[in-house]
PDB file of C-alpha atoms in Angstrom:
ATOM      1  CA  MET A  10       1.470  13.669   7.715  1.00 54.00           C
ATOM      2  CA  LEU A  11      -1.609  13.886   9.889  1.00 59.00           C
ATOM      3  CA  VAL A  12      -1.644  11.905  13.093  1.00 59.00           C
ATOM      4  CA  LYS A  13      -4.984  10.171  13.434  1.00 64.00           C
ATOM      5  CA  LYS A  14      -6.358   6.758  14.249  1.00 70.00           C
ATOM      6  CA  ILE A  15      -5.322   5.322  10.897  1.00 66.00           C
ATOM      7  CA  GLY A  16      -3.711   1.924  10.398  1.00 72.00           C
ATOM      8  CA  ARG A  17      -0.265   1.816   8.810  1.00 68.00           C
ATOM      9  CA  ASN A  18      -1.678   0.032   5.773  1.00 69.00           C
ATOM     10  CA  GLU A  19      -4.614   2.356   5.225  1.00 77.00           C
ATOM     11  CA  HIS A  20      -4.566   4.869   2.366  1.00 73.00           C
ATOM     12  CA  CYS A  21      -2.777   8.100   3.182  1.00 74.00           C
ATOM     13  CA  PRO A  22      -5.091  11.076   3.903  1.00 73.00           C
ATOM     14  CA  CYS A  23      -2.930  13.372   1.749  1.00 74.00           C
ATOM     15  CA  GLY A  24      -4.411  11.778  -1.384  1.00 68.00           C
ATOM     16  CA  SER A  25      -1.114  10.545  -2.859  1.00 69.00           C
ATOM     17  CA  GLY A  26      -2.499   7.006  -3.078  1.00 70.00           C
ATOM     18  CA  HIS A  27       0.420   5.584  -1.104  1.00 76.00           C
ATOM     19  CA  LYS A  28       0.034   3.531   2.033  1.00 75.00           C
ATOM     20  CA  TYR A  29      -0.130   5.644   5.184  1.00 70.00           C
ATOM     21  CA  LYS A  30       3.278   4.454   6.432  1.00 72.00           C
ATOM     22  CA  ASN A  31       4.863   5.620   3.162  1.00 71.00           C
ATOM     23  CA  CYS A  32       3.111   8.977   2.997  1.00 67.00           C
TER      24      CYS A  32
END
């Protein structure tokens, strides 16, 4: 999981479609 300035409820940058906190 990449560490960036992304909110926990934003879409995950890995493209799985999950929320960032569940990536």
